Tab-separated table of N, CA and C in Angstrom:
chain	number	residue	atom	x	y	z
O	4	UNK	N	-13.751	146.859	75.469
O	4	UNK	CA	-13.495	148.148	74.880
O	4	UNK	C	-14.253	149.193	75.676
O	5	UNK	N	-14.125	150.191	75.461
O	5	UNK	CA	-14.136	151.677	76.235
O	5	UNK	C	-14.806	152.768	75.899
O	6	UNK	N	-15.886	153.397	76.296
O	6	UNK	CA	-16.575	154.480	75.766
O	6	UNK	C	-15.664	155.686	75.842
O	7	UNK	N	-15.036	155.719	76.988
O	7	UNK	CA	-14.136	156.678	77.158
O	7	UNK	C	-13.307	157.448	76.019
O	8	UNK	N	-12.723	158.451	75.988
O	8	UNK	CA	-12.549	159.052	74.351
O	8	UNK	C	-10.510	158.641	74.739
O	9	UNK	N	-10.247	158.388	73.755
O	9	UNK	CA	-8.843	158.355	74.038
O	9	UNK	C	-7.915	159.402	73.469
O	10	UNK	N	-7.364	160.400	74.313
O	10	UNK	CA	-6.807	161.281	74.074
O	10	UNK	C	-5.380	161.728	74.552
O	11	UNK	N	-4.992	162.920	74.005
O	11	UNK	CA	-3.500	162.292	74.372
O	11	UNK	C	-3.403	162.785	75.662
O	12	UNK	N	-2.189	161.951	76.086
O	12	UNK	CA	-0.699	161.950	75.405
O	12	UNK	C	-0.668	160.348	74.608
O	13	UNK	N	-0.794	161.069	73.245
O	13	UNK	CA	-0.526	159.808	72.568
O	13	UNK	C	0.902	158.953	72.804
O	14	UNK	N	0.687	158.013	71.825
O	14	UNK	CA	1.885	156.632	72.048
O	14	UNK	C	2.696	157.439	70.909
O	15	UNK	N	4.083	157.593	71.354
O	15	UNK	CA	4.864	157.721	70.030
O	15	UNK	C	5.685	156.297	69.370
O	16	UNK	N	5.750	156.165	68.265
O	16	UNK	CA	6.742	155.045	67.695
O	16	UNK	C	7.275	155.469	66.721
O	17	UNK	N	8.873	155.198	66.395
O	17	UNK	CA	10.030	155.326	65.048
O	17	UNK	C	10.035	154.646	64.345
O	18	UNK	N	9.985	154.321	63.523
O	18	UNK	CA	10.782	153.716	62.176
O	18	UNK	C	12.207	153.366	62.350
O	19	UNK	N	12.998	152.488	62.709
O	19	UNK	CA	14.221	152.020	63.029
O	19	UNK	C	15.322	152.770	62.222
O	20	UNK	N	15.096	153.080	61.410
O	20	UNK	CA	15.675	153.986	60.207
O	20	UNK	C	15.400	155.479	60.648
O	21	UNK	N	14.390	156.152	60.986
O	21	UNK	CA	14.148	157.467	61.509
O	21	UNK	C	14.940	157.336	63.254
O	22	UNK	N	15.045	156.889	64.020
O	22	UNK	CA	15.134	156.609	65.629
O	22	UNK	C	16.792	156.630	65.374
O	23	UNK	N	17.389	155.966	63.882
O	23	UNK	CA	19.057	155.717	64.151
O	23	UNK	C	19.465	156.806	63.720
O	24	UNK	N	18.659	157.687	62.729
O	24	UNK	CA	19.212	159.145	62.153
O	24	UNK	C	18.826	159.935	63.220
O	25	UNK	N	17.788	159.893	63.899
O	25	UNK	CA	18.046	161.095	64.734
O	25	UNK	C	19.085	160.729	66.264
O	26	UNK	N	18.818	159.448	66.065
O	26	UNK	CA	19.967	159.726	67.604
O	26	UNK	C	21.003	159.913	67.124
O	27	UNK	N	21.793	160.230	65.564
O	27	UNK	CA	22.884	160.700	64.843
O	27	UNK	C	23.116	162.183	64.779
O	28	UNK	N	22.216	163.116	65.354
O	28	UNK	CA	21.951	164.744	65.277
O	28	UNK	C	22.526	164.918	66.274
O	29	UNK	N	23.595	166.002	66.513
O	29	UNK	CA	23.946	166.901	67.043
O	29	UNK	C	22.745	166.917	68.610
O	30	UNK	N	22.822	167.032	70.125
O	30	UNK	CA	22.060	167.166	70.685
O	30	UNK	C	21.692	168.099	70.686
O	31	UNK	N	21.973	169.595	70.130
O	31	UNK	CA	20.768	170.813	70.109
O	31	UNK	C	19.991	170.375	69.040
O	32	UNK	N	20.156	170.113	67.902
O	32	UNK	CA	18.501	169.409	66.871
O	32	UNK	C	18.002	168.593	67.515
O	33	UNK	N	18.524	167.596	68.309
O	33	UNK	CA	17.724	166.411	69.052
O	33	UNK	C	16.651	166.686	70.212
O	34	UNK	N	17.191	167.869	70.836
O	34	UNK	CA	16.315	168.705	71.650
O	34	UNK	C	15.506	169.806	70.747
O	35	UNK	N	15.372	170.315	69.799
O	35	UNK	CA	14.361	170.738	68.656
O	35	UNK	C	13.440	169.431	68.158
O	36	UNK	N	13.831	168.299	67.954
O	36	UNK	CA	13.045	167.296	67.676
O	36	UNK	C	12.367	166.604	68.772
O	37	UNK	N	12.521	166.639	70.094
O	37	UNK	CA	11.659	166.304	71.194
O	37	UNK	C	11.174	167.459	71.870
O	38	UNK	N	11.422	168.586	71.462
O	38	UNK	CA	10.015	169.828	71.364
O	38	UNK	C	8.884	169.579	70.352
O	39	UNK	N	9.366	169.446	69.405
O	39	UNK	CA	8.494	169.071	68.264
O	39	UNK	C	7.418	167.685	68.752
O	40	UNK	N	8.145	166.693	68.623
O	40	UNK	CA	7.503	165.383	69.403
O	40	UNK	C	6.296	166.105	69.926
O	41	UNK	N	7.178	166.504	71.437
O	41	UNK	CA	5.959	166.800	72.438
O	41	UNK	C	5.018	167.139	72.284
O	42	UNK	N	4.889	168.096	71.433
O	42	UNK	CA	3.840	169.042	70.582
O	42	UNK	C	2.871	168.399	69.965
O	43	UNK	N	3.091	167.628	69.571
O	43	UNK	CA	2.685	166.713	68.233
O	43	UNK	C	1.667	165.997	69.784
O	44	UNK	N	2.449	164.501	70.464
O	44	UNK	CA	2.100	163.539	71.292
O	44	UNK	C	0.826	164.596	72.616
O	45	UNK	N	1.026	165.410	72.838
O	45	UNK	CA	0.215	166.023	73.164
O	45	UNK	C	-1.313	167.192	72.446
O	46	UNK	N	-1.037	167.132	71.716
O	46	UNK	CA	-2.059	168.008	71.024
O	46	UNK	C	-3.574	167.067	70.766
O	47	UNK	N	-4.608	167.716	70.873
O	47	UNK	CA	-5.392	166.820	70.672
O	47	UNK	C	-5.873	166.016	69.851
O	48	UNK	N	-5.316	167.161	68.709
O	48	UNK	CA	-5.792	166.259	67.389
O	48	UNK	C	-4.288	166.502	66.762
O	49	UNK	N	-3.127	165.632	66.568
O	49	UNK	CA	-1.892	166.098	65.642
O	49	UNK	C	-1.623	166.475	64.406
O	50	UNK	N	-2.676	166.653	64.126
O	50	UNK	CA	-2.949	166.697	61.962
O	50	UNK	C	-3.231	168.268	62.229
O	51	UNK	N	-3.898	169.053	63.198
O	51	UNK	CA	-4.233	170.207	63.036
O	51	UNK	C	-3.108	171.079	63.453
O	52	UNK	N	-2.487	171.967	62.448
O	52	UNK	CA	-1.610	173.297	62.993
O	52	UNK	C	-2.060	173.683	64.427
O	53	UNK	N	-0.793	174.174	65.315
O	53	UNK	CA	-1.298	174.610	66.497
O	53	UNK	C	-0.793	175.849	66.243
O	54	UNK	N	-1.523	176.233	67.668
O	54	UNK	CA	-0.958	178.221	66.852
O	54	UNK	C	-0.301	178.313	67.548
O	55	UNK	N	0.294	177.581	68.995
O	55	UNK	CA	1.241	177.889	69.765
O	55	UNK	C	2.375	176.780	70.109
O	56	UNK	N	2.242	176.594	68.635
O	56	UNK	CA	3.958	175.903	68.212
O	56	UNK	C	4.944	176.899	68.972
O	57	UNK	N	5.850	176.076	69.567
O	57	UNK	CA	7.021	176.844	69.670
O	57	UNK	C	7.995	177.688	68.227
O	58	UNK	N	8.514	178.892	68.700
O	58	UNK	CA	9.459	179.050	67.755
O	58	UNK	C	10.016	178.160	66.548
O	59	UNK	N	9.995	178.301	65.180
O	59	UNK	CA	11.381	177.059	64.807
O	59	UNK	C	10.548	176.024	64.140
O	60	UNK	N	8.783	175.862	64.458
O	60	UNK	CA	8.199	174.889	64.168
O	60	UNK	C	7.095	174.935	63.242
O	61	UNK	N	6.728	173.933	62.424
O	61	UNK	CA	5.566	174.228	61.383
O	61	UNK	C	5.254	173.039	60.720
O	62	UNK	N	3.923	172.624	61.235
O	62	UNK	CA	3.332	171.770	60.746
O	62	UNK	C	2.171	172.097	59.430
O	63	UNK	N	2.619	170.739	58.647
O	63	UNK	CA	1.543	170.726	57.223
O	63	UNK	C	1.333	169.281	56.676
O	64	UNK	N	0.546	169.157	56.364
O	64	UNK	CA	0.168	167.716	55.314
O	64	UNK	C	1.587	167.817	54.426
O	65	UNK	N	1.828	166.512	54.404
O	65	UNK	CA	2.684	166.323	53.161
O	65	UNK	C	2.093	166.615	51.740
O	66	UNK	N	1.381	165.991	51.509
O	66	UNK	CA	0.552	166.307	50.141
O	66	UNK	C	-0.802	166.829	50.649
O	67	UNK	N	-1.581	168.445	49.746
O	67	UNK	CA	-2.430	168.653	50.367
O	67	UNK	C	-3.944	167.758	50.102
O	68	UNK	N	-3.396	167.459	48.916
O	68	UNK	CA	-4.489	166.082	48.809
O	68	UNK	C	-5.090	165.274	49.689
O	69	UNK	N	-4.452	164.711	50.513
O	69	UNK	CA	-4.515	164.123	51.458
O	69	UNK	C	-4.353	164.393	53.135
O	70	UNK	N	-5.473	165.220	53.743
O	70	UNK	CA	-5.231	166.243	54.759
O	70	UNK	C	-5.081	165.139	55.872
O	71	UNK	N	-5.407	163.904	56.133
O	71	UNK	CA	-5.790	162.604	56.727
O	71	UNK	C	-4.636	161.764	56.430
O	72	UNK	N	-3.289	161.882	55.544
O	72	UNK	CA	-2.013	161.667	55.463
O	72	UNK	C	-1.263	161.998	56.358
O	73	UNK	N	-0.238	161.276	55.722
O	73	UNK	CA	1.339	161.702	56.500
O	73	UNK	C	1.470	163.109	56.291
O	74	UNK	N	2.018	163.760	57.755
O	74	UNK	CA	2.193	165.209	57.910
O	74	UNK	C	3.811	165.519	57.746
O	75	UNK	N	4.094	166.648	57.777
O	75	UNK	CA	5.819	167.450	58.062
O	75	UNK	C	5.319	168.059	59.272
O	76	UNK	N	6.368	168.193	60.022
O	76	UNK	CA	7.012	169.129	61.185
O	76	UNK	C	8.284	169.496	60.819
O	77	UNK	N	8.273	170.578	60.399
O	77	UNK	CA	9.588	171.448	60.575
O	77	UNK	C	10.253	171.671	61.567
O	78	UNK	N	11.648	171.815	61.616
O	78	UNK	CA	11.885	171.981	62.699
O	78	UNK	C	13.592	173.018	62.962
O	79	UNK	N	13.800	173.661	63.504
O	79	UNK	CA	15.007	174.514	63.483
O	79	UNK	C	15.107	175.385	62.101
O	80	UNK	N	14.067	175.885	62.261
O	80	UNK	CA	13.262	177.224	61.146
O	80	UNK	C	13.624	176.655	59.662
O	81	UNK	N	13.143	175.218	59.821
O	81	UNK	CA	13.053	174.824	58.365
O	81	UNK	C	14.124	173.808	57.247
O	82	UNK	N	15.120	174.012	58.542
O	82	UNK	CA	16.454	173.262	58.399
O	82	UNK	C	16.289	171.949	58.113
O	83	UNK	N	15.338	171.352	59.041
O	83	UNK	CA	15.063	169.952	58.575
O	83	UNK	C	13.655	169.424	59.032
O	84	UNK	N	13.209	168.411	59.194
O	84	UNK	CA	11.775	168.128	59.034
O	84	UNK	C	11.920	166.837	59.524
O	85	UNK	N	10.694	166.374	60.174
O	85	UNK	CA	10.210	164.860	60.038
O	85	UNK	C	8.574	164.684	59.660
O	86	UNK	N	8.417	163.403	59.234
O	86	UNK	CA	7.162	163.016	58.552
O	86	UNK	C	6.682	162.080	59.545
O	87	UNK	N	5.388	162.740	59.855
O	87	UNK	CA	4.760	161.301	60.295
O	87	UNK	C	3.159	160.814	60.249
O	88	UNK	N	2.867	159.637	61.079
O	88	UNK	CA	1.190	159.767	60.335
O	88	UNK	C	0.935	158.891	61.811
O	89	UNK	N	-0.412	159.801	61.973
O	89	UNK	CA	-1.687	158.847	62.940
O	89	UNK	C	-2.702	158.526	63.021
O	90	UNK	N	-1.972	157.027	63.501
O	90	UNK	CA	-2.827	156.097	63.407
O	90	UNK	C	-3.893	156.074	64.170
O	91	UNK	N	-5.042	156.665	63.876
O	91	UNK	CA	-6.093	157.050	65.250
O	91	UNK	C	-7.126	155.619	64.775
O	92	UNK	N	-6.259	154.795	66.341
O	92	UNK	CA	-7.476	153.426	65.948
O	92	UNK	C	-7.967	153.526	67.084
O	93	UNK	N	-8.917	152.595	67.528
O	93	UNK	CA	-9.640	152.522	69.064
O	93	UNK	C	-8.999	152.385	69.715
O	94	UNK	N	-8.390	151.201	69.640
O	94	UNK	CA	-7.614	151.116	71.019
O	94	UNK	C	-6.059	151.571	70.670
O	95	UNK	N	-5.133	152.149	71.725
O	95	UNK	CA	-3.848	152.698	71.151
O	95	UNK	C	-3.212	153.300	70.249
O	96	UNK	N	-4.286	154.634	69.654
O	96	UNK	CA	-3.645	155.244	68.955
O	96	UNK	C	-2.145	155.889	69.040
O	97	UNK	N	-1.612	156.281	67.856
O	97	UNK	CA	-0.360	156.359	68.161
O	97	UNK	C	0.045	157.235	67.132
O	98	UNK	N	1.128	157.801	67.222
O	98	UNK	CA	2.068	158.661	66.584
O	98	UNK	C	3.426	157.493	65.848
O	99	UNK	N	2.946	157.602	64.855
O	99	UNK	CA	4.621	156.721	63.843
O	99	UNK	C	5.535	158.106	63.340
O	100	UNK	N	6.572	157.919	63.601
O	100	UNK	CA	7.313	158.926	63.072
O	100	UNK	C	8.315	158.110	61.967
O	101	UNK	N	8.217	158.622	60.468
O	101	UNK	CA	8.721	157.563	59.114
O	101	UNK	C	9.928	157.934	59.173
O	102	UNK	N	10.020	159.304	59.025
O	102	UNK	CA	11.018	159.781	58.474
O	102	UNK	C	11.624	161.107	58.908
O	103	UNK	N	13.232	161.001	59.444
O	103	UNK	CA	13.196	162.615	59.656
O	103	UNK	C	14.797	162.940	58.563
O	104	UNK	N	14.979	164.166	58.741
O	104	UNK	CA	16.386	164.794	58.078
O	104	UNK	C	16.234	166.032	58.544
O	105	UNK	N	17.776	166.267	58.646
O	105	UNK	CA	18.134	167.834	58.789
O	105	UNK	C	19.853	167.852	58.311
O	106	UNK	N	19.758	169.248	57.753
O	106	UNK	CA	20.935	169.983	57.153
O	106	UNK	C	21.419	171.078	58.167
C-alpha cells in the first residue's frame, strides 16, 4: 500500500440497470451525462458542489441527512438526474453511478 494520496481521475462504474438506460437516451442527453460524469470523476472531492459546473448542472446530497451519501447530479436544467455514491476506499476509489432518468 501507498502513502501517496489517491486522487482523481477517479474510477467510474454503472449499475447494469443505470449503463442500459442511459445508453437508451437520445445522444444530446448522453453527451449532458458524460459532461456531468467528467465533472464528478475529476473533481477532487465529488460530494462537494463545484462552482464551475457547467451550464445545465447541479449537484446535492440526496437526503440532507446524510452529506457522506448517495448524491444527485442534475442534468439538462433539471430534466433528469443521476444518483451516485463514493466509495472513497484506499486502494481504488471509485465513482458507482445507481441510478439515472430523464424526461
Amino acid at each position: 500500500m501507498t502513502d501517496d494520496f489517491m486522487g482523481p481521475p477517479w474510477q467510474l462504474d454503472w449499475v447494469e440497470a443505470a449503463r442500459t438506460y442511459r445508453d437508451a437516451l437520445p445522444e444530446e442527453v448522453r453527451k449532458q451525462v458524460r459532461e456531468g460524469v467528467t465533472e464528478l470523476v475529476t473533481a477532487r472531492n465529488p460530494y462537494l458542489p463545484q462552482d464551475e459546473l457547467p451550464t445545465g448542472l447541479h449537484l446535492e446530497p440526496a437526503r440532507s441527512s446524510r452529506p457522506r451519501g448517495p448524491h444527485i447530479l442534475a442534468f439538462d436544467r433539471g430534466r433528469g438526474w443521476l444518483r451516485f455514491t463514493f466509495v472513497h476506499r484506499a486502494e481504488d476509489p471509485q465513482i458507482v453511478v445507481e441510478e439515472i432518468f430523464w424526461q
